[in-house]
PDB file of C-alpha atoms in Angstrom:
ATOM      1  CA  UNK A   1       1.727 -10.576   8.941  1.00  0.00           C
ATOM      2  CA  UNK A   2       0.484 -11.503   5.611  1.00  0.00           C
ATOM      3  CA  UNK A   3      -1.107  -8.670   3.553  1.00  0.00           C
ATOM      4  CA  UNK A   4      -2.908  -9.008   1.010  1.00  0.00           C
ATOM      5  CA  UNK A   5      -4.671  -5.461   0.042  1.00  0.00           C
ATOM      6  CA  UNK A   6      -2.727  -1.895   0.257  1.00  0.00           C
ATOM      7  CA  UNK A   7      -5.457   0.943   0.628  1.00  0.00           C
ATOM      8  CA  UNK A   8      -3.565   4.265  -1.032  1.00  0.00           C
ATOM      9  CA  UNK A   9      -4.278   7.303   0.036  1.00  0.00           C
ATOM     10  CA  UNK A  10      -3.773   9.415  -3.347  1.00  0.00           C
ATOM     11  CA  UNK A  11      -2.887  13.024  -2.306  1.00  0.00           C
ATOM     12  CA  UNK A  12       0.576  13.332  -1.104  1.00  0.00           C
ATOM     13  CA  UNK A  13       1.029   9.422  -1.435  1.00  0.00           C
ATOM     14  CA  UNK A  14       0.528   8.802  -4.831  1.00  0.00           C
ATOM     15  CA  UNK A  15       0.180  12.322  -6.692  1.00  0.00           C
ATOM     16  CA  UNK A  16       2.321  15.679  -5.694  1.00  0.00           C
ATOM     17  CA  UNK A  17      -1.131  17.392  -5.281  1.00  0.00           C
ATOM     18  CA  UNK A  18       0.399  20.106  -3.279  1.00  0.00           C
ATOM     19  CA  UNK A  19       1.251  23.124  -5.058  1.00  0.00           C
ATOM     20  CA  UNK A  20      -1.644  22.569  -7.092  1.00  0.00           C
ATOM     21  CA  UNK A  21      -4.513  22.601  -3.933  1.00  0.00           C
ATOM     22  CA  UNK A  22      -2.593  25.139  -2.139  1.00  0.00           C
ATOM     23  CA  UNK A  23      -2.688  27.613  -4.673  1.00  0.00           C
ATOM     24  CA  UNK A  24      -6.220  27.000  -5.841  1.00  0.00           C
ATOM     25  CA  UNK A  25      -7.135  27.648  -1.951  1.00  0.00           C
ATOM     26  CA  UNK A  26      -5.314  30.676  -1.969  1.00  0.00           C
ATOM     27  CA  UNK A  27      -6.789  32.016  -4.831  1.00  0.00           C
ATOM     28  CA  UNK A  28      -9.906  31.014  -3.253  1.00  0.00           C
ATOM     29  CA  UNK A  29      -9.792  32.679  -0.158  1.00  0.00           C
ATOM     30  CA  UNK A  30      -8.736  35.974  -2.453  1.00  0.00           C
ATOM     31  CA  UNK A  31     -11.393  35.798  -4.378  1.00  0.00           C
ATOM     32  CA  UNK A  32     -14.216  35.951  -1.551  1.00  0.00           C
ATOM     33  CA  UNK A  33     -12.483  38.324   0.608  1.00  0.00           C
ATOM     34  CA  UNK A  34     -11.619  36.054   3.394  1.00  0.00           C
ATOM     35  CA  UNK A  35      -8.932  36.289   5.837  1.00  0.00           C
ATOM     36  CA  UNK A  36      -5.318  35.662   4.373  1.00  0.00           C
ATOM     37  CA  UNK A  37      -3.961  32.224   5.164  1.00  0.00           C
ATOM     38  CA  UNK A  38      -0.487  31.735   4.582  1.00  0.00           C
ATOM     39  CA  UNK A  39       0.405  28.499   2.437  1.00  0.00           C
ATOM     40  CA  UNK A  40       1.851  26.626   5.365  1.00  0.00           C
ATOM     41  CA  UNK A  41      -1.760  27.084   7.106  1.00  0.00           C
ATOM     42  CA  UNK A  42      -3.267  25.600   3.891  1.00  0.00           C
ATOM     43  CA  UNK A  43      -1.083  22.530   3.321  1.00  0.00           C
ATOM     44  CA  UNK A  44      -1.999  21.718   6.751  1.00  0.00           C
ATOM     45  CA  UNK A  45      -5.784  21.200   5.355  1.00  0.00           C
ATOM     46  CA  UNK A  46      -4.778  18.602   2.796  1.00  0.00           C
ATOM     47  CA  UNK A  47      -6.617  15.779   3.730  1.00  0.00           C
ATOM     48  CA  UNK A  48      -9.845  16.782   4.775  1.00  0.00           C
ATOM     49  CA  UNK A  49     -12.548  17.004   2.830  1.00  0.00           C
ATOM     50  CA  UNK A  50     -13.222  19.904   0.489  1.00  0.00           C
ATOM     51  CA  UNK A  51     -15.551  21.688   2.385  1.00  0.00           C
ATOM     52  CA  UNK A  52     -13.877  20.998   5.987  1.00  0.00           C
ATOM     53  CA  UNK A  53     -10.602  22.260   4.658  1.00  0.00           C
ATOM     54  CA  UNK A  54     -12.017  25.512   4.707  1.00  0.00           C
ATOM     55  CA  UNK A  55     -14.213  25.760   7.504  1.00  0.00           C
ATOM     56  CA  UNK A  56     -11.348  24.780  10.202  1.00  0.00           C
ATOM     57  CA  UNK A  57      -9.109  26.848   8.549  1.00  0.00           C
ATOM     58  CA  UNK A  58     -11.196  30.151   8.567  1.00  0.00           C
ATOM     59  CA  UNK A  59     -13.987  30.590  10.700  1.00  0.00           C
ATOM     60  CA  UNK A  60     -17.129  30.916   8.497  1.00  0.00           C
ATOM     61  CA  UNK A  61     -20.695  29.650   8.089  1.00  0.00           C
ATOM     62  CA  UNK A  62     -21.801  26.971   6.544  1.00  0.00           C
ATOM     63  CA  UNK A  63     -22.784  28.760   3.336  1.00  0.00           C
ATOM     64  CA  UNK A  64     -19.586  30.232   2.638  1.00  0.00           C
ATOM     65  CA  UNK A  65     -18.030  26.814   3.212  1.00  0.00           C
ATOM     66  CA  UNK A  66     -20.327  25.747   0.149  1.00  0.00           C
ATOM     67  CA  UNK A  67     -19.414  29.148  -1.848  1.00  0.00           C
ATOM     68  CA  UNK A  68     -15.791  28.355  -1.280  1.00  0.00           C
ATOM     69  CA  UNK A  69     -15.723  24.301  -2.170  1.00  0.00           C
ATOM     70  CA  UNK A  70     -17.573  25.585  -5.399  1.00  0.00           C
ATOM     71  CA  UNK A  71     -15.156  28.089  -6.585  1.00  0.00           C
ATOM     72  CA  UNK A  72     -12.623  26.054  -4.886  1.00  0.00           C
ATOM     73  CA  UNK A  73     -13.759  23.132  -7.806  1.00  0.00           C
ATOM     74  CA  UNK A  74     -14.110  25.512 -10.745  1.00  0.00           C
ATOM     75  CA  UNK A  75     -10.870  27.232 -10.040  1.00  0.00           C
ATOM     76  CA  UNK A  76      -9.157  23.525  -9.497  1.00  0.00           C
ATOM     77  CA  UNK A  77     -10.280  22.618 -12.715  1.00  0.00           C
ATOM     78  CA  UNK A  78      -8.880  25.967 -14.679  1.00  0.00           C
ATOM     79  CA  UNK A  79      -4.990  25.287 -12.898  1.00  0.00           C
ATOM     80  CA  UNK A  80      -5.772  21.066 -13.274  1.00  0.00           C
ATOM     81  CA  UNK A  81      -3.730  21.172 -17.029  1.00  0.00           C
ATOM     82  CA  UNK A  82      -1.547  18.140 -17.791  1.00  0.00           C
ATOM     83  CA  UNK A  83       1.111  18.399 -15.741  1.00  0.00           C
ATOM     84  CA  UNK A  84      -0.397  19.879 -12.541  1.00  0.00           C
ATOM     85  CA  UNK A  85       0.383  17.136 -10.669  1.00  0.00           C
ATOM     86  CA  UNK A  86       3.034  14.873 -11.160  1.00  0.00           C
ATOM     87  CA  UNK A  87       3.651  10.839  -9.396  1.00  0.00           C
ATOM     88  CA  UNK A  88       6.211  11.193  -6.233  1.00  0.00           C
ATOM     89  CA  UNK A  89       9.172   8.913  -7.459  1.00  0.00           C
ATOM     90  CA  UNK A  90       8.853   5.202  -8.332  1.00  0.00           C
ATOM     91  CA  UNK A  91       4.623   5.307  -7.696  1.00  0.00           C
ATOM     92  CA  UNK A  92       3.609   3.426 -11.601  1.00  0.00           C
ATOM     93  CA  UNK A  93       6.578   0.968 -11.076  1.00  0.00           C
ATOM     94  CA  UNK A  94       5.769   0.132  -7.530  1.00  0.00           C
ATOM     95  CA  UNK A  95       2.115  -0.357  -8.275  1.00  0.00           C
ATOM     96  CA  UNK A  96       3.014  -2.458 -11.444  1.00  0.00           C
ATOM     97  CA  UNK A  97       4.694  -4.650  -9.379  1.00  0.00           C
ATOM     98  CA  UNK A  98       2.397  -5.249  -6.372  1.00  0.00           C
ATOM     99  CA  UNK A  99       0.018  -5.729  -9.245  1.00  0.00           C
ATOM    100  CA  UNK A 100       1.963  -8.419 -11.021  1.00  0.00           C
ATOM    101  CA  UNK A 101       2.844 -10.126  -7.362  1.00  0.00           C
ATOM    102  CA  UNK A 102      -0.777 -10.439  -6.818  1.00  0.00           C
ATOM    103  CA  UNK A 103      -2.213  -7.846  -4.431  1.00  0.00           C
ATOM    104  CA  UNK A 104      -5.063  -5.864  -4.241  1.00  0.00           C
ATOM    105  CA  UNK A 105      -4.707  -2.013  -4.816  1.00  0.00           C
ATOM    106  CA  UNK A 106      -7.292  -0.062  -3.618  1.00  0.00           C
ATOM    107  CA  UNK A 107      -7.183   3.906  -3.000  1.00  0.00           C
ATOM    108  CA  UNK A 108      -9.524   5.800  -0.172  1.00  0.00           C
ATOM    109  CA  UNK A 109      -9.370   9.249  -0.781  1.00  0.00           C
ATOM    110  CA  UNK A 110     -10.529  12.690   0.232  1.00  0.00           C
ATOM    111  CA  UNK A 111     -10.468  13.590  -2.793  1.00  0.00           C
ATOM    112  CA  UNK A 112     -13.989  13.902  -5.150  1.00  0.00           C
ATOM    113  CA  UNK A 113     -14.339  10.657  -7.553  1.00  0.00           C
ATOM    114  CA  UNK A 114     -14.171  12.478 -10.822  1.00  0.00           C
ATOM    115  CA  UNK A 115     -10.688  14.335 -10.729  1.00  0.00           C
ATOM    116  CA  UNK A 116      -9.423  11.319  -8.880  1.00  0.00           C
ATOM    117  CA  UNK A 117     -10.218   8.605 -11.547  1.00  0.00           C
ATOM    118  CA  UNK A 118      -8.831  11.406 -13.986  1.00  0.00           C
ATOM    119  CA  UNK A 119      -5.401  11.507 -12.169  1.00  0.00           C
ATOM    120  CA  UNK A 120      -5.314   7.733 -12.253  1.00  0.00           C
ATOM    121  CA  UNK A 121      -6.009   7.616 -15.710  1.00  0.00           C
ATOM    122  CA  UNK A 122      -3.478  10.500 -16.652  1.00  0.00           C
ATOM    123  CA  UNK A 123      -0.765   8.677 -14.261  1.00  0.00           C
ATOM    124  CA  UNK A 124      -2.195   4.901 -16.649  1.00  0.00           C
ATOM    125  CA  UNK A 125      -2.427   3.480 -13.069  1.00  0.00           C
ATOM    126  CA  UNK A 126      -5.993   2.808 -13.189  1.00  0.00           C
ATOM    127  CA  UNK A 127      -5.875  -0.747 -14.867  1.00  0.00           C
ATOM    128  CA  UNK A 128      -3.869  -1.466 -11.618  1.00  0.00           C
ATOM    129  CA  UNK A 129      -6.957   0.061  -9.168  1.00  0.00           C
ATOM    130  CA  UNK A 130      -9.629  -1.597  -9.400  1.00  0.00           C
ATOM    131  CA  UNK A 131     -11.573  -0.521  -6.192  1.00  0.00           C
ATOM    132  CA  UNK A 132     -11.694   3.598  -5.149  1.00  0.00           C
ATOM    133  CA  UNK A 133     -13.472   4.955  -1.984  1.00  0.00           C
ATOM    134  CA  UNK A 134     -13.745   8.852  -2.398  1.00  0.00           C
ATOM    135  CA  UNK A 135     -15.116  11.652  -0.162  1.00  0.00           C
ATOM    136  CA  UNK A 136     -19.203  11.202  -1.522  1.00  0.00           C
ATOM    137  CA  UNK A 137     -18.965   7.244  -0.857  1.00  0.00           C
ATOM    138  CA  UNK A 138     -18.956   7.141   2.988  1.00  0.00           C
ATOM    139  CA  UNK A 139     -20.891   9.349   5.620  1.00  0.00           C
ATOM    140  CA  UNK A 140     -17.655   9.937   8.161  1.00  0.00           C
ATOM    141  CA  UNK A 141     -14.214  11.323   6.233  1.00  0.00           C
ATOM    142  CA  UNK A 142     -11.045  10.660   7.599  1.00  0.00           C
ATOM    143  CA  UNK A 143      -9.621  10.004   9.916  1.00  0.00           C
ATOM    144  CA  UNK A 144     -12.812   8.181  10.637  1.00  0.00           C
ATOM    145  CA  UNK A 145     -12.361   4.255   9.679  1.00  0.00           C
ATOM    146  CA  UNK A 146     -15.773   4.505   7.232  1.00  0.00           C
ATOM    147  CA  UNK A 147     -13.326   3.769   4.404  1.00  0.00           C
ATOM    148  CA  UNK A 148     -11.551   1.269   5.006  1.00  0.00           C
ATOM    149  CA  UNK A 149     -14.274  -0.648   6.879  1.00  0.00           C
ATOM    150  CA  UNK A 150     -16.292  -0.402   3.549  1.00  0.00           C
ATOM    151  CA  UNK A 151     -13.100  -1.834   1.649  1.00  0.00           C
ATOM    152  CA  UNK A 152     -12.949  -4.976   3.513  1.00  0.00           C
ATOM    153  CA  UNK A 153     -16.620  -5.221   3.687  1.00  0.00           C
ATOM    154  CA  UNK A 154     -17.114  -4.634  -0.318  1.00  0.00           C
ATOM    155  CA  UNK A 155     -13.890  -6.855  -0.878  1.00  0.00           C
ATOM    156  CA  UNK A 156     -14.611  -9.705   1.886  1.00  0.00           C
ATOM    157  CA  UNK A 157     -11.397  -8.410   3.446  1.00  0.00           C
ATOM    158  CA  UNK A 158     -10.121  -9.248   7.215  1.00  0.00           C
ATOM    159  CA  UNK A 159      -8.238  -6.175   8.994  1.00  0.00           C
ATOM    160  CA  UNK A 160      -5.199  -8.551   8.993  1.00  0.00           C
ATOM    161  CA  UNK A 161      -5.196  -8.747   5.634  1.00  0.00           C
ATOM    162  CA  UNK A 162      -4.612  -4.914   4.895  1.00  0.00           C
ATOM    163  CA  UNK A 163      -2.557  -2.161   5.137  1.00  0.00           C
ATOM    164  CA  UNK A 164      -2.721   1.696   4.919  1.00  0.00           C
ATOM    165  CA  UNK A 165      -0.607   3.944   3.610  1.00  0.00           C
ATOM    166  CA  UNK A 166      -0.791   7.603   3.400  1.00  0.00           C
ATOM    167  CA  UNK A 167       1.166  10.841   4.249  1.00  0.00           C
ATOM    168  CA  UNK A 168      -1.123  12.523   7.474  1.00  0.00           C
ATOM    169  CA  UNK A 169      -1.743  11.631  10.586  1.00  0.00           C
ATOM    170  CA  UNK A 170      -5.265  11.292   9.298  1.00  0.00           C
ATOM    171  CA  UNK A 171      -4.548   8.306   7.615  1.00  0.00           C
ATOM    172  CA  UNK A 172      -2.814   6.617   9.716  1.00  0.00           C
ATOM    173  CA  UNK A 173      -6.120   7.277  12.496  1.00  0.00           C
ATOM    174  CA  UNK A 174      -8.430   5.801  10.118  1.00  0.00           C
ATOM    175  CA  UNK A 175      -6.548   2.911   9.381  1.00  0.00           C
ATOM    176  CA  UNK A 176      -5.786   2.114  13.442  1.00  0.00           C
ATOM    177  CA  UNK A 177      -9.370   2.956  13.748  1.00  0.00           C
ATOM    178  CA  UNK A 178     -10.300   0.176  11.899  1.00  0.00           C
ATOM    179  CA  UNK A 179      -8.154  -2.170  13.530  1.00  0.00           C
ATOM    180  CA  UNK A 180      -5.038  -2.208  10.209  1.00  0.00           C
ATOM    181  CA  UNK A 181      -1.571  -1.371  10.727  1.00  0.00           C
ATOM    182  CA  UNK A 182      -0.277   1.718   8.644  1.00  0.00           C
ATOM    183  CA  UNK A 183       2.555   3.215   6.348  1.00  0.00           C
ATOM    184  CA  UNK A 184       3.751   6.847   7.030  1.00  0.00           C
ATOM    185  CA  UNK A 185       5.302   8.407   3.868  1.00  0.00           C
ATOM    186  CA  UNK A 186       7.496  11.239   4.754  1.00  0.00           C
ATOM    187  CA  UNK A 187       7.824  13.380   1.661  1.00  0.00           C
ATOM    188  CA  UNK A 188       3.913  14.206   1.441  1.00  0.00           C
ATOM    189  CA  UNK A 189       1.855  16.669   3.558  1.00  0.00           C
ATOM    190  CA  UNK A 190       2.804  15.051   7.105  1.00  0.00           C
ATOM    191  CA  UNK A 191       5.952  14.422   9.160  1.00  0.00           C
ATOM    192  CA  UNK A 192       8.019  12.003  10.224  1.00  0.00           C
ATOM    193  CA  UNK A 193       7.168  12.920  14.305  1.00  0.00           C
ATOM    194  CA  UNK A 194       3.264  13.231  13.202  1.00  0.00           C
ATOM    195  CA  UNK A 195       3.591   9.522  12.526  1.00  0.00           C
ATOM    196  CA  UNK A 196       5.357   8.730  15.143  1.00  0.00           C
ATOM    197  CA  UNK A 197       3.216  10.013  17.596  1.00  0.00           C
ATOM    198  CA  UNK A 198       0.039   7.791  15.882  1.00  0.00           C
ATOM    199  CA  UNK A 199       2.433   4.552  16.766  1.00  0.00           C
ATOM    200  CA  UNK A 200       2.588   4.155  13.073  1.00  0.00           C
ATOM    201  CA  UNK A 201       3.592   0.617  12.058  1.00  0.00           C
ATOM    202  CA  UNK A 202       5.761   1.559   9.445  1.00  0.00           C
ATOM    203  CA  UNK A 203       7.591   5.152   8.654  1.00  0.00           C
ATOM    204  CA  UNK A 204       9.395   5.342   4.878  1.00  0.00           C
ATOM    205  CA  UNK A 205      11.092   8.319   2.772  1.00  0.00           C
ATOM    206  CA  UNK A 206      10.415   6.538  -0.596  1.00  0.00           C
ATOM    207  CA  UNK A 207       7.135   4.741  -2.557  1.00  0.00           C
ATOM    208  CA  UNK A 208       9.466   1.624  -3.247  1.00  0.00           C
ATOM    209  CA  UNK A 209       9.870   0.715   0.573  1.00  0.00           C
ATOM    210  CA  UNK A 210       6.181  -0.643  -0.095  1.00  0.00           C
ATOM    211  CA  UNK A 211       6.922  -3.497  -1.541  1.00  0.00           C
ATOM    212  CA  UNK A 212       9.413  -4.903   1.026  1.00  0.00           C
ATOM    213  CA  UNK A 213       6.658  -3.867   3.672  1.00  0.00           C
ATOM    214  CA  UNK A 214       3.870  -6.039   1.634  1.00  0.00           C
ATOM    215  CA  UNK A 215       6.116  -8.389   0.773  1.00  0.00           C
ATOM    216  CA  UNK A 216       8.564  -9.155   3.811  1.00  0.00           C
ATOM    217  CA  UNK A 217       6.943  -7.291   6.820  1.00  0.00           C
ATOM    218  CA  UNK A 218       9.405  -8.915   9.415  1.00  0.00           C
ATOM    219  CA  UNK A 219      12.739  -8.475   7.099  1.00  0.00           C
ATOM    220  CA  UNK A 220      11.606  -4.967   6.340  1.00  0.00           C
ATOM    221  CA  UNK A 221      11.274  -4.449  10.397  1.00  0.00           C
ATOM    222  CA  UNK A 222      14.431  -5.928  11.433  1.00  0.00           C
ATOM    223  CA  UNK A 223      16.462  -4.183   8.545  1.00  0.00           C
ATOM    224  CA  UNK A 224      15.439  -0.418   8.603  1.00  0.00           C
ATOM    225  CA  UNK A 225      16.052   0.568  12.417  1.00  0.00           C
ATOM    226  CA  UNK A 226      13.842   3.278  13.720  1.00  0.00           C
ATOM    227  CA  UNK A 227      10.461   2.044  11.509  1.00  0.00           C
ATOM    228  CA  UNK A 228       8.083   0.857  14.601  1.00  0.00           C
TER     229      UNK A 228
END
């Protein structure tokens, strides 16, 4: 194992999204009369597209999936102030110093382009990205592998050179999908047994792990009993 790229999912990875999109759904689903949805049912959702997050929660047609994912985006932006969502724990220096140690950061999100390069920016992590995916760049969202098959291709990348990591069980399909091993993260939307049952490569409770993972994939194996 030799990696050289780490693909990021951002949402529940990178950024504590969650008590922001959860109550912007909720107020969503208010607003347009729907059927309650507790917030449990809703961070369940996280990860999917916009428009998909609503539709498989609450049956509807496909119009009022497009009147929700607008007011979804215009109520997002009224709760989005400064300090909506915070980095999870050691995220700027761990991506500072996979920077600095040569590899390439890339993120693949669900998430639309514009609020994610504003996060970046806001978090001063976007001199370290150089290459996003977001929802509107590929026809098939996770946990489909359209993302990170158009990373390697756009960055002449082999699937042995690459790794995922990201907090659902959607990542960690997408990435196997395309033939790259994965990193659960356990204190984002998913669990520990969700990535366990996807035969994730590697399972870790903080953002820092990553760089023994990237760095020393068979020390980082041997050491922390219990990561696959």
């Amino acid at each position: 194992m030799n990696y050289k790229a780490v693909i990021l999912d951002f949402d529940g990875t990178m950024g504590d999204t969650q008590q922001l999109i959860v109550k912007t759904m909720l107020q969503t689903i208010d607003a347009l009369g729907l059927e309650k949805r507790t917030k449990e049912q809703c961070q369940a959702m996280i990860g999917l597209p916009l428009k998909r997050t609503f539709t498989e929660l609450i049956p509807m047609t496909d119009e009022m999936g497009d009147r929700c994912t607008d007011l979804y985006r215009k109520l997002f932006d009224e709760n989005n102030h400064p300090d909506a969502v915070p980095m999870f724990p050691h995220v700027h220096e761990t991506i500072r110093t996979l920077h600095e140690r040569g590899f390439v950061l890339t993120i693949a999100s669900s998430r639309a382009r514009p609020t994610l390069e504003e996060f970046l920016h806001r978090m001063d992590l976007d001199n370290y990205i150089p290459y996003i995916i977001s929802a509107s760049d590929i026809e098939n969202a996770k946990p489909a592998p359209d993302m990170v098959l158009k990373t390697m291709h756009d960055l002449n990348l082999k699937p042995s050179d690459c790794i995922v990591v990201g907090d659902t069980w959607y990542d960690i399909r997408m990435a196997h999908s395309a033939g790259v091993h994965a990193v659960g993260v356990t204190y984002g939307n998913g669990t520990r047994l969700e990535m366990e049952n996807e035969k994730t490569e590697y399972i870790i409770d903080d953002f820092a792990e990553l760089i023994d993972i990237c760095c020393n994939p068979v020390s980082f194996c041997c050491i922390n009993k219990g990561v696959r």
